[in-house]
GROMACS .gro file of C-alpha atoms in nm:
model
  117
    1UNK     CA    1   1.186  -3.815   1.218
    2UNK     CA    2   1.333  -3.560   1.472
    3UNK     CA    3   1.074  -3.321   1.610
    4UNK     CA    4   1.161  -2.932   1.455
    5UNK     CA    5   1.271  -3.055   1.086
    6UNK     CA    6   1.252  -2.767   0.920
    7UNK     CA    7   1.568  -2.687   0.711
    8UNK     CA    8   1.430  -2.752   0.384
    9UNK     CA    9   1.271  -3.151   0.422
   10UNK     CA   10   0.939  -3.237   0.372
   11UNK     CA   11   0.762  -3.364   0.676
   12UNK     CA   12   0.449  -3.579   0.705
   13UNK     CA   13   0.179  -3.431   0.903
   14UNK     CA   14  -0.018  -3.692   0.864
   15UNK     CA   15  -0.408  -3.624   0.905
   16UNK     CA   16  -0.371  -3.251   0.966
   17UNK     CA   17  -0.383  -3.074   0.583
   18UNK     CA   18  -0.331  -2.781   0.481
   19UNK     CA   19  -0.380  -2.553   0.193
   20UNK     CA   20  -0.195  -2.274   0.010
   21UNK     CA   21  -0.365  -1.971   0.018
   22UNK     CA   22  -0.332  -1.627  -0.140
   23UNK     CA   23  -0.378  -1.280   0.101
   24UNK     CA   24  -0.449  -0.965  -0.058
   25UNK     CA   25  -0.415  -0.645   0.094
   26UNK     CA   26  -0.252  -0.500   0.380
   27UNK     CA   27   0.117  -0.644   0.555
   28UNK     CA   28   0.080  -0.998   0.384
   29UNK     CA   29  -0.049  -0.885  -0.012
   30UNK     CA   30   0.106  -1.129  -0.239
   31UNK     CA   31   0.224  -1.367   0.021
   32UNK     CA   32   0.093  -1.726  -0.059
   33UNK     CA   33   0.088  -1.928   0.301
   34UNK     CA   34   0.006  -2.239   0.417
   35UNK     CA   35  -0.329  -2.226   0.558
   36UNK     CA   36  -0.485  -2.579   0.800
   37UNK     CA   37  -0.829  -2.660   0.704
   38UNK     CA   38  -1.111  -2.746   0.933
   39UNK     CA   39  -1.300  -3.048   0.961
   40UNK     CA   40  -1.552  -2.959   0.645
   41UNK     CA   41  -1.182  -2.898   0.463
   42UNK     CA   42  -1.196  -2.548   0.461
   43UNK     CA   43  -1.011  -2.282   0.584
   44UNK     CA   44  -1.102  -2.031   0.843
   45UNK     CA   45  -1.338  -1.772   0.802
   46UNK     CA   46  -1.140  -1.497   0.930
   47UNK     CA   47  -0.763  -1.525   0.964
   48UNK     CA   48  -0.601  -1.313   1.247
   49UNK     CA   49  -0.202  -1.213   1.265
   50UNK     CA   50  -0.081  -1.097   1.595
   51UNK     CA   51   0.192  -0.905   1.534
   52UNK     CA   52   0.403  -0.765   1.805
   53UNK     CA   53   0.492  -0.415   1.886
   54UNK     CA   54   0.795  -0.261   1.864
   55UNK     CA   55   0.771  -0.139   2.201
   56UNK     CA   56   0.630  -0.412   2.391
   57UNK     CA   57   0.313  -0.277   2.380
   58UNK     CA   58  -0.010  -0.533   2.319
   59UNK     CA   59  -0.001  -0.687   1.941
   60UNK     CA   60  -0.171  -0.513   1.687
   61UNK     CA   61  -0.411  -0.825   1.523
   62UNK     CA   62  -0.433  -0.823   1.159
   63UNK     CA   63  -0.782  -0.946   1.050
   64UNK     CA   64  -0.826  -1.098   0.697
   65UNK     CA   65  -1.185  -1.265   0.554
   66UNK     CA   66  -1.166  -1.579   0.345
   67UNK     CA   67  -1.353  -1.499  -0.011
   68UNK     CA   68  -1.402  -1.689  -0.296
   69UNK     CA   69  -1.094  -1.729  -0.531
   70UNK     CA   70  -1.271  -1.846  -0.866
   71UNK     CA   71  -1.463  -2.047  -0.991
   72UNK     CA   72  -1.517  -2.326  -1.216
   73UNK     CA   73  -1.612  -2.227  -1.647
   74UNK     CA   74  -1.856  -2.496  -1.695
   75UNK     CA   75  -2.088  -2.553  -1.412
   76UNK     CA   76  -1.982  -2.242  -1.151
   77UNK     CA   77  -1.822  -2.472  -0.884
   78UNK     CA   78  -1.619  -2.319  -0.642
   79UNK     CA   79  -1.238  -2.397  -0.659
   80UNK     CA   80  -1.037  -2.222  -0.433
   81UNK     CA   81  -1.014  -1.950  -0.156
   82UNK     CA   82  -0.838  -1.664  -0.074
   83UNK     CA   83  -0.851  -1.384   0.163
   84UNK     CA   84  -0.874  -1.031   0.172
   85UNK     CA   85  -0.740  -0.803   0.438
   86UNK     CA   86  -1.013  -0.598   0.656
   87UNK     CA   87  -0.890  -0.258   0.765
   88UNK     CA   88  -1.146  -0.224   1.019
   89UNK     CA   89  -1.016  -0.530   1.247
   90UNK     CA   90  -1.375  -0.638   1.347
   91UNK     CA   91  -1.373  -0.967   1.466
   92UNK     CA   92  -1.706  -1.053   1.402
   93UNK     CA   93  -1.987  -1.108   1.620
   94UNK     CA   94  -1.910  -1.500   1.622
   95UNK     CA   95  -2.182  -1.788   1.588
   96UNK     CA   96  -2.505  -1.615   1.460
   97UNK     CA   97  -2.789  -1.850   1.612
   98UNK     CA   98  -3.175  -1.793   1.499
   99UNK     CA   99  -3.262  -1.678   1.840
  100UNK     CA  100  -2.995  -1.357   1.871
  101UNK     CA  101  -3.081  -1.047   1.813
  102UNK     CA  102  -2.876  -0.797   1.582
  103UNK     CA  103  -2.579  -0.686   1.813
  104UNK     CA  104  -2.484  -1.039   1.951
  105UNK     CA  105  -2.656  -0.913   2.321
  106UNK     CA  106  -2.927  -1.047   2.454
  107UNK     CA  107  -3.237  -0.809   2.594
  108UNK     CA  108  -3.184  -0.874   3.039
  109UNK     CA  109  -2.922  -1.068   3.025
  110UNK     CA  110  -2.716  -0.878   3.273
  111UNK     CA  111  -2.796  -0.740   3.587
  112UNK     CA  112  -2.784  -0.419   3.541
  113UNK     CA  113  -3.109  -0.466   3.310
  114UNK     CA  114  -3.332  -0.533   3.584
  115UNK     CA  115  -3.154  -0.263   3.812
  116UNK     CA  116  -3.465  -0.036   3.833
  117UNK     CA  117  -3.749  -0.304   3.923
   0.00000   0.00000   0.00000
């Protein structure tokens, strides 16, 4: 199969999968899109949409926060995700590790912290 198939066909992406997921709120509300899932087969925590300016200024990112869609009657499972659009465009503070300290900085880890000694 040709490389760029894309008028219509079904192509096999073999091990890479994907998921449909719902947005809600801001630019994309209502839009179901295809979403690729990680190695646990999830998707993404936070989904972020570049999308360009009008007049060539830096891309405005769009950040949206994977929630829980529902869950399951009986037993409370979770089924499915969706995600929810986040005004404020924080990114996050990334990988939380036991040892950090609230504010993702460390105390002297630059230079400037042991200026006055």
């Amino acid at each position: 199969m040709p490389l760029g198939c894309c008028d219509g066909c079904v192509c096999d992406t073999g091990a890479v999968k994907s998921e449909d997921t719902p947005f809600e709120g801001g630019p994309l509300d209502g839009r179901v899109l295809p979403v690729l899932l990680g190695l646990t087969g999830h998707p993404p925590k936070v989904y972020r949409v570049p999308v360009p300016d009008a007049d060539g200024g830096p891309p405005t990112v769009l950040v949206y926060r994977r929630v829980q869609a529902r869950v399951s009657k009986r037993l409370g499972l979770h089924q499915a995700w969706k995600y929810e659009y986040d005004p404020s465009g924080d990114a996050g503070s990334g990988r939380k590790w036991p040892w950090s300290k609230p504010g993702g900085k460390s105390a002297g880890g630059t230079p400037e912290s042991h200026a006055d000694e």
